Coordinates of C-alpha atoms in Angstrom, one line a residue:
P31 CA -2.4 -21.1 110.4
Y32 CA 1.4 -22.7 110.4
E33 CA 3.5 -23.0 107.8
P34 CA 3.5 -26.0 105.6
G35 CA 6.7 -28.1 106.9
T36 CA 6.2 -26.3 110.6
P37 CA 3.7 -28.4 112.5
R38 CA 3.8 -25.5 115.6
A39 CA 6.1 -22.7 116.8
A40 CA 9.2 -23.6 118.4
I41 CA 11.5 -21.2 120.9
S42 CA 15.0 -21.1 119.1
C43 CA 17.1 -21.2 122.5
A44 CA 15.5 -23.9 123.6
T45 CA 15.1 -26.4 120.8
P46 CA 18.2 -29.0 119.6
V47 CA 19.1 -28.6 115.8
S48 CA 18.0 -32.2 114.2
P49 CA 18.7 -33.8 111.0
G50 CA 16.5 -32.8 108.4
M51 CA 15.2 -30.4 110.4
E52 CA 13.2 -27.4 108.5
I53 CA 14.3 -23.7 110.1
Y54 CA 11.7 -20.7 109.2
T55 CA 12.8 -17.4 110.9
N56 CA 11.3 -14.9 108.6
T57 CA 7.6 -16.0 108.4
P58 CA 4.4 -14.1 109.2
T59 CA 3.4 -16.0 112.3
V60 CA 7.1 -15.7 113.3
R61 CA 6.6 -12.2 113.0
K62 CA 3.7 -12.0 115.0
M63 CA 4.9 -14.0 117.9
R64 CA 8.2 -11.7 118.5
E65 CA 5.6 -8.4 118.2
A66 CA 3.8 -10.3 121.0
V67 CA 7.0 -11.1 123.2
L68 CA 8.0 -7.9 122.5
E69 CA 4.7 -6.2 123.7
S70 CA 4.7 -8.4 126.3
L71 CA 8.5 -7.3 127.9
L72 CA 6.6 -3.7 127.3
I73 CA 4.0 -3.6 129.5
N74 CA 5.9 -2.9 132.1
H75 CA 8.8 -1.3 131.2
P76 CA 9.5 2.5 132.1
L77 CA 10.1 4.5 129.1
D78 CA 12.6 6.4 130.3
C79 CA 15.2 6.1 127.7
P80 CA 16.9 9.8 127.5
I81 CA 18.3 9.3 131.3
C82 CA 19.2 5.3 131.2
D83 CA 22.8 4.5 131.0
Q84 CA 22.0 1.4 128.6
A85 CA 20.4 3.8 125.7
G86 CA 22.2 3.6 122.3
E87 CA 23.6 0.0 123.4
C88 CA 19.9 -1.1 124.4
K89 CA 19.0 -4.3 122.7
L90 CA 15.6 -3.9 124.0
Q91 CA 16.0 -0.7 121.8
E92 CA 16.9 -2.3 118.6
Y93 CA 14.5 -5.2 119.0
S94 CA 11.5 -2.6 119.6
L95 CA 12.7 -1.0 116.5
Q96 CA 13.1 -3.7 114.4
H97 CA 9.8 -5.8 115.9
G98 CA 7.6 -3.6 118.1
Q99 CA 4.6 -1.6 117.5
A100 CA 4.3 2.5 117.5
T101 CA 1.2 2.2 120.0
S102 CA 0.5 0.2 123.0
R103 CA -2.8 -1.5 124.0
F104 CA -1.9 -1.9 127.4
V105 CA -4.3 1.0 129.2
E106 CA -3.6 -0.3 132.8
T107 CA -1.1 1.4 135.4
K108 CA 2.2 -0.5 134.7
V109 CA 3.6 -2.2 137.6
H110 CA 6.1 -0.4 139.6
K111 CA 9.2 -2.0 141.1
P112 CA 12.3 -0.6 143.4
K113 CA 15.2 1.6 142.0
Q114 CA 18.6 2.8 142.7
V115 CA 18.8 -1.0 144.8
D116 CA 22.5 -1.2 145.8
L117 CA 23.2 -5.0 145.1
G118 CA 26.9 -4.9 145.7
P119 CA 30.0 -2.1 145.9
R120 CA 29.9 -1.5 141.9
I121 CA 26.5 -2.1 140.9
L122 CA 23.0 -0.8 141.1
L123 CA 19.7 -2.3 139.7
D124 CA 16.9 -0.6 138.8
A125 CA 14.0 -3.4 138.7
E126 CA 11.6 -1.7 136.5
R127 CA 13.9 -1.4 133.5
C128 CA 14.6 -5.9 134.1
I129 CA 13.1 -8.2 131.5
L130 CA 14.4 -10.8 133.5
C131 CA 16.1 -12.6 131.1
G132 CA 18.5 -14.6 133.8
R133 CA 21.7 -13.8 131.9
C134 CA 22.8 -12.1 134.9
I135 CA 21.9 -15.2 136.9
R136 CA 23.6 -17.6 134.6
F137 CA 26.8 -15.8 134.4
T138 CA 27.2 -15.4 138.4
R139 CA 26.3 -19.1 139.0
E140 CA 28.2 -20.8 135.5
I141 CA 30.7 -18.6 134.4
V142 CA 32.2 -17.4 137.8
G143 CA 30.8 -20.5 140.4
D144 CA 29.3 -18.1 142.9
D145 CA 25.3 -18.4 143.5
A146 CA 24.5 -15.0 144.5
L147 CA 21.6 -14.3 142.5
G148 CA 18.1 -15.0 141.8
I149 CA 14.9 -14.1 141.4
I150 CA 12.4 -13.6 144.1
N151 CA 8.4 -12.7 144.4
R152 CA 6.1 -14.0 141.8
G153 CA 4.4 -13.2 138.9
S154 CA 4.2 -9.8 138.0
Y155 CA 6.4 -8.5 140.7
S156 CA 9.4 -10.4 140.3
A157 CA 12.6 -9.3 140.3
V158 CA 16.2 -10.1 140.3
S159 CA 17.8 -9.8 144.0
N160 CA 21.5 -10.7 145.6
Y161 CA 21.4 -13.3 148.3
P162 CA 19.9 -11.9 152.0
G163 CA 22.6 -9.8 153.7
R164 CA 25.0 -10.8 151.1
P165 CA 26.2 -8.4 148.8
F166 CA 26.9 -8.7 145.1
D167 CA 30.7 -8.9 145.1
H168 CA 33.7 -10.7 143.4
N169 CA 36.0 -9.7 140.7
Y170 CA 33.4 -10.2 137.9
T171 CA 30.4 -8.6 138.5
L172 CA 30.6 -5.8 135.8
N173 CA 30.4 -8.4 133.7
T174 CA 26.8 -8.4 134.2
V175 CA 26.3 -4.5 133.2
D176 CA 27.5 -6.1 129.6
L177 CA 25.7 -9.1 129.6
C178 CA 22.2 -7.3 130.8
P179 CA 20.1 -6.5 127.4
V180 CA 18.7 -3.3 129.0
G181 CA 19.5 -0.7 131.3
A182 CA 18.5 -2.5 134.7
L183 CA 21.7 -3.4 135.8
T184 CA 24.2 -0.4 135.9
S185 CA 27.6 0.4 136.9
K186 CA 28.7 2.9 139.7
D187 CA 32.0 3.6 137.9
F188 CA 30.1 4.9 134.8
R189 CA 26.4 5.8 135.5
F190 CA 25.2 8.9 134.5
Q191 CA 29.2 10.1 133.3
M192 CA 28.8 9.7 129.3
R193 CA 26.5 8.7 126.9
V194 CA 27.7 6.3 124.9
W195 CA 27.5 7.7 121.3
F196 CA 29.6 10.4 122.4
L197 CA 32.4 8.4 123.6
K198 CA 35.5 7.5 121.2
E199 CA 36.4 3.8 121.4
S200 CA 39.9 2.7 120.5
P201 CA 41.2 -0.9 120.8
S202 CA 43.5 -1.8 123.5
L203 CA 44.4 -4.5 125.5
C204 CA 44.4 -4.2 130.1
A205 CA 48.0 -3.9 131.5
S206 CA 46.4 -4.7 134.9
C207 CA 48.1 -8.5 135.1
G208 CA 49.8 -11.1 132.1
T209 CA 46.9 -12.3 130.7
G210 CA 46.7 -9.3 128.4
C211 CA 42.4 -8.8 128.4
N212 CA 41.4 -6.9 125.3
L213 CA 39.0 -4.1 125.7
L214 CA 37.4 -0.6 124.2
V215 CA 38.5 2.6 125.8
G216 CA 35.8 4.4 126.2
S217 CA 36.9 8.4 126.3
R218 CA 35.9 11.8 125.5
E219 CA 38.4 14.8 124.5
D220 CA 41.0 13.3 125.8
R221 CA 39.4 11.8 129.4
I222 CA 38.9 7.9 130.0
Y223 CA 35.6 6.9 130.9
R224 CA 35.0 3.0 131.3
F225 CA 37.0 0.4 129.5
I226 CA 35.0 -2.8 128.6
P227 CA 36.1 -6.0 127.7
R228 CA 36.9 -7.0 123.6
R229 CA 36.1 -10.3 122.4
N230 CA 39.3 -12.4 122.0
D231 CA 38.5 -16.0 122.3
A232 CA 42.2 -16.6 122.6
V233 CA 42.7 -14.5 125.4
N234 CA 39.9 -13.3 127.7
S235 CA 36.5 -14.6 125.8
C236 CA 33.9 -11.8 126.4
W237 CA 34.7 -10.8 130.0
M238 CA 37.0 -9.1 132.2
C239 CA 37.9 -8.7 135.7
D240 CA 36.8 -5.8 137.8
A241 CA 39.9 -4.9 139.5
G242 CA 41.4 -4.6 135.5
R243 CA 37.9 -2.6 134.4
L244 CA 38.2 -0.4 136.5
N245 CA 42.3 0.5 136.5
Y246 CA 42.5 3.8 134.7
R247 CA 41.4 6.9 137.0
W248 CA 45.4 6.5 137.8
I249 CA 45.8 8.0 134.3
G250 CA 44.2 11.4 134.7
R251 CA 45.5 12.0 138.3
D252 CA 46.7 15.8 139.1
D253 CA 50.2 14.9 139.8
R254 CA 51.0 13.0 136.5
L255 CA 54.6 13.8 135.7
R256 CA 54.2 16.1 132.6
D257 CA 57.1 18.5 132.4
F258 CA 61.2 17.6 131.4
E259 CA 63.1 18.3 134.4
R260 CA 67.0 18.5 135.3
Q261 CA 69.0 18.9 139.1
T262 CA 70.5 21.5 139.1
A263 CA 71.6 21.2 142.8
P264 CA 70.9 18.7 145.4
G265 CA 67.0 19.3 146.5
R266 CA 66.9 21.9 143.4
R267 CA 65.0 21.1 139.9
E268 CA 64.5 23.3 136.8
T269 CA 62.1 22.4 133.8
S270 CA 64.2 22.0 130.5
E271 CA 62.8 21.9 126.7
P272 CA 61.9 18.3 125.5
A273 CA 64.5 18.9 122.6
A274 CA 67.4 19.9 124.6
A275 CA 67.1 17.5 127.7
I276 CA 66.8 14.0 125.1
A277 CA 70.0 15.5 123.5
E278 CA 71.3 16.2 127.3
I279 CA 70.8 12.7 128.1
G280 CA 71.8 11.2 125.2
D281 CA 75.1 13.0 124.8
R282 CA 75.8 12.1 128.8
L283 CA 74.8 8.0 127.5
A284 CA 77.3 8.5 125.0
K285 CA 80.3 9.3 127.4
A286 CA 80.0 6.8 129.8
A287 CA 82.4 4.0 130.4
P288 CA 81.3 0.4 129.3
G289 CA 80.0 -1.7 132.6
S290 CA 79.4 1.5 134.3
V291 CA 75.3 1.4 134.1
A292 CA 72.7 -0.5 134.5
I293 CA 69.3 -0.1 133.4
V294 CA 65.9 -1.6 135.2
A295 CA 62.9 -1.4 132.9
S296 CA 58.9 -2.2 133.8
A297 CA 57.1 -5.3 132.5
R298 CA 54.7 -2.6 131.3
Q299 CA 56.7 -0.9 129.5
T300 CA 56.2 -1.7 125.8
N301 CA 57.8 -4.7 123.9
E302 CA 59.1 -1.7 121.2
E303 CA 60.4 0.2 124.1
L304 CA 62.2 -2.7 125.6
Y305 CA 64.1 -3.6 122.7
L306 CA 65.2 -0.2 122.2
L307 CA 66.5 -0.3 125.9
T308 CA 68.3 -3.7 125.1
K309 CA 69.8 -2.3 121.6
L310 CA 71.4 0.9 124.4
A311 CA 72.7 -2.2 126.8
A312 CA 74.4 -4.0 124.5
K313 CA 76.3 -0.9 123.5
L314 CA 77.1 0.5 127.2
D315 CA 77.5 -3.0 128.3
A316 CA 74.8 -2.1 131.1
V317 CA 73.3 -4.5 133.5
T318 CA 69.6 -5.3 132.9
D319 CA 66.3 -6.3 134.5
S320 CA 62.8 -5.8 135.8
V321 CA 61.2 -6.4 138.7
P322 CA 58.8 -8.9 138.9
R323 CA 55.2 -7.8 140.3
T324 CA 52.7 -11.1 142.0
G325 CA 49.6 -11.2 143.0
E326 CA 47.5 -13.9 143.9
A327 CA 45.8 -15.6 140.8
D328 CA 42.0 -16.8 140.3
R329 CA 40.5 -19.7 138.1
L330 CA 39.5 -17.3 135.3
L331 CA 41.2 -14.4 134.1
V332 CA 43.3 -12.9 136.7
S333 CA 47.0 -14.1 136.5
A334 CA 49.7 -14.6 139.1
D335 CA 51.8 -12.2 137.2
R336 CA 50.9 -8.3 137.8
N337 CA 53.3 -7.2 134.9
P338 CA 51.4 -7.2 131.1
T339 CA 54.3 -8.4 129.2
T340 CA 57.0 -10.3 131.3
N341 CA 57.3 -12.7 128.4
G342 CA 58.2 -10.2 126.1
A343 CA 60.9 -8.5 128.3
R344 CA 62.8 -12.5 128.6
L345 CA 62.2 -13.0 125.0
I346 CA 63.4 -9.5 123.9
G347 CA 66.5 -10.2 125.8
F348 CA 66.0 -7.4 128.5
C349 CA 65.9 -9.8 131.6
P350 CA 66.5 -13.5 132.7
A351 CA 64.4 -16.2 133.0
E352 CA 63.8 -15.3 136.9
V353 CA 63.0 -11.8 136.6
G354 CA 64.5 -10.0 139.5
T355 CA 67.5 -12.2 139.7
R356 CA 69.9 -8.9 138.4
L357 CA 68.7 -6.3 140.8
P358 CA 70.8 -7.3 144.4
Q359 CA 73.8 -7.2 141.3
I360 CA 72.9 -3.9 140.4
A361 CA 71.9 -2.9 143.8
G362 CA 76.2 -4.1 144.2
G363 CA 77.7 -2.6 141.4
I364 CA 76.4 0.9 143.0
R365 CA 77.5 0.4 146.6
A366 CA 81.0 -0.7 144.8
G367 CA 81.3 2.1 142.5
T368 CA 81.6 0.3 139.6
I369 CA 78.1 1.0 138.4
R370 CA 78.0 4.9 138.1
T371 CA 75.0 5.7 135.7
L372 CA 71.7 4.0 136.7
I373 CA 68.7 4.7 134.4
V374 CA 65.3 3.6 135.2
F375 CA 62.2 3.0 133.6
G376 CA 58.1 2.7 135.1
E377 CA 59.9 1.6 138.0
D378 CA 60.3 2.9 141.7
V379 CA 63.8 1.2 142.5
T380 CA 63.9 2.3 146.2
R381 CA 61.1 -0.3 147.0
C382 CA 63.3 -3.4 145.2
G383 CA 67.0 -2.8 147.2
I384 CA 68.1 0.0 145.0
G385 CA 67.2 2.6 148.2
P386 CA 67.9 6.3 148.6
E387 CA 71.5 6.2 150.1
L388 CA 72.5 4.2 146.9
L389 CA 71.0 6.5 144.6
E390 CA 72.9 9.5 146.1
K391 CA 76.2 7.7 145.2
L392 CA 75.0 8.0 141.6
E393 CA 76.6 10.2 139.2
L394 CA 73.8 9.9 136.8
L395 CA 70.3 8.7 137.5
V396 CA 67.5 9.3 134.4
V397 CA 64.0 8.3 135.3
S398 CA 61.1 8.1 133.4
D399 CA 58.0 7.4 135.1
I400 CA 54.6 8.6 134.9
L401 CA 53.6 9.4 138.5
P402 CA 56.0 10.9 141.0
N403 CA 57.7 8.8 143.6
A404 CA 60.9 8.6 145.6
T405 CA 63.0 7.7 143.0
T406 CA 61.6 10.9 140.8
A407 CA 62.4 12.6 143.3
R408 CA 66.1 11.7 143.5
A409 CA 66.4 11.5 139.4
H410 CA 69.1 14.0 137.8
H411 CA 67.2 14.1 135.0
L412 CA 63.1 13.3 134.6
V413 CA 61.6 12.3 131.8
P414 CA 57.7 12.0 131.9
G415 CA 56.3 8.6 130.1
C416 CA 53.3 8.0 128.9
A417 CA 50.3 5.5 129.9
H418 CA 50.0 2.3 127.8
V419 CA 46.3 4.0 126.5
E420 CA 48.4 7.6 125.0
K421 CA 50.7 5.4 123.1
R422 CA 51.1 2.5 120.3
G423 CA 52.8 -1.0 121.0
S424 CA 52.8 -4.3 122.1
F425 CA 52.6 -6.6 124.8
V426 CA 53.0 -10.6 124.9
N427 CA 50.8 -12.2 127.5
V428 CA 51.6 -15.3 130.6
K429 CA 50.9 -17.6 127.3
G430 CA 52.6 -16.1 124.3
H431 CA 50.0 -14.7 123.0
L432 CA 51.4 -12.0 121.3
Q433 CA 49.5 -8.6 120.8
R434 CA 48.9 -5.0 119.9
F435 CA 47.1 -2.1 121.4
F436 CA 46.6 1.4 119.6
K437 CA 46.7 5.3 121.2
A438 CA 43.5 6.1 122.7
V439 CA 43.8 9.7 124.1
E440 CA 46.6 12.4 124.6
P441 CA 49.3 12.2 127.5
P442 CA 49.1 15.5 130.0
G443 CA 51.8 18.1 129.2
K444 CA 55.3 17.3 127.6
A445 CA 54.7 13.4 128.0
T446 CA 56.0 11.6 125.2
P447 CA 56.1 8.3 123.8
E448 CA 59.1 6.5 125.2
A449 CA 59.7 4.7 122.6
E450 CA 60.3 8.4 120.6
F451 CA 63.4 9.9 123.4
L452 CA 65.0 5.8 123.4
R453 CA 65.1 6.0 119.9
A454 CA 66.7 9.4 119.7
W455 CA 69.3 8.0 122.8
V456 CA 70.0 4.4 120.8
Q457 CA 71.1 6.7 117.4
R458 CA 73.4 9.2 119.9
V459 CA 75.0 5.6 121.4
T460 CA 74.7 3.5 118.7
G461 CA 74.9 5.4 115.6
E462 CA 72.0 3.0 114.5
D463 CA 69.3 4.7 113.3
L464 CA 65.5 3.1 113.8
P465 CA 62.2 3.4 112.2
G466 CA 60.4 5.9 114.0
T467 CA 56.5 4.5 113.7
A468 CA 55.6 1.7 115.8
E469 CA 54.9 -0.5 112.7
G470 CA 58.6 0.1 111.6
L471 CA 59.9 -0.1 114.6
F472 CA 57.6 -3.4 115.6
E473 CA 58.9 -5.3 112.2
K474 CA 62.5 -4.2 112.9
M475 CA 62.2 -6.0 116.3
A476 CA 60.5 -8.8 115.0
A477 CA 63.4 -9.3 112.1
D478 CA 65.9 -9.1 115.4
V479 CA 64.1 -10.9 117.6
P480 CA 64.0 -15.0 116.9
A481 CA 60.6 -15.1 118.8
F482 CA 58.6 -12.6 116.6
C483 CA 60.5 -13.8 113.5
G484 CA 58.4 -13.5 110.4
I485 CA 55.5 -11.6 112.1
T486 CA 54.5 -7.8 110.4
W487 CA 52.5 -5.7 112.7
A488 CA 49.6 -5.4 110.4
S489 CA 49.5 -9.5 110.7
L490 CA 48.5 -9.4 114.1
G491 CA 45.1 -7.9 113.5
D492 CA 42.5 -7.5 116.5
Q493 CA 43.3 -10.7 117.9
G494 CA 46.8 -11.3 118.2
V495 CA 49.3 -13.9 117.2
Q496 CA 50.4 -17.0 119.1
L497 CA 54.3 -17.0 119.8
K498 CA 55.7 -21.4 120.0
I499 CA 57.6 -20.1 123.1

């Protein structure tokens, strides 16, 4: 019998709330109905949890623990469905595990606007499928892996790579474009295995594009820059100890004539690093700029600005309102011989109008980067840098949302977070002793930059702060 006040049981997800409604969610009848639904879902479900990628994150496992039974009354042969179905370039389907919830279908149709998935066949043989002859391929397909409550939809990139309970999850941001999607870095023993979205309704809700999600493989490349190097003769390099190299560079910058220095730094550096470079530039009367990086935007999350903190570089005063407009001035200054020292962070300037012939004219070329390129090959001093997942810092996205991120893995070799040696250079050139921690440096920056006034590192929290810009 049903409980008093309830004429019959109702499906909660399909029943609108109305005035005077009484809701019972834990009565004996409701519990029995949950058990019956769960028993039905498990009738044909394969018992392959030990090898399922979703193990440890599976809602069906959780519900089975909460509402399931220890034994099954089903004695017939289970229905077998296709396994390892190739839906598209990034997704594999195990149709036996699918419980036909339809989440992937609704997301693809209602959020992405691409009616690419549907259910085929009937009864116990129903299965999710892509449209015949058309691969499941748009820039948000991997969100269906997150949405799938079981291990039916799996990522080809992460499939069978690591058990999820071994992963350390570190809160971070996507640096692929100016949207700044919130994410969790899944790593183990300083190796990154995956990026997954982290919910922030002010930025990315709980979604993330496939391109940003997979933009971590380069971090572990074998050709990462790992050592401090100095040029001993044209075409010849030797490694040097970090402390000695940082001190030598600081001494040479301190001796540079005002107005003879230019700084080009990527808007993929942290706000704190750009702030330190601005301090350096003010003392040296240096010309500063960043390199614009643009691409095609979409109506969801992908921004046309492919730099994560162009707004941060503008607000701090490192680059002009129109990024990149000072680059011709820098190239002209090198050509005329008025600029004799160039500092480059995270950019290959040979691709933006400052070619190899101009770099050869410089008395001092200091380059900090993560991967080798034509500019690092000509550096008089080469300093290995860190990816943003190898340090702490902050970005300001295209909508003016200020967010922080944390270190997830250790950098390789002698690579050093840029703020550490920049602080040493600022102290050597200007005499100013700045805080040595990310928190202290952020709050010093917030005191100096009007747009950040009153904001503390702690107040950023996990969701960030919207700036008034």
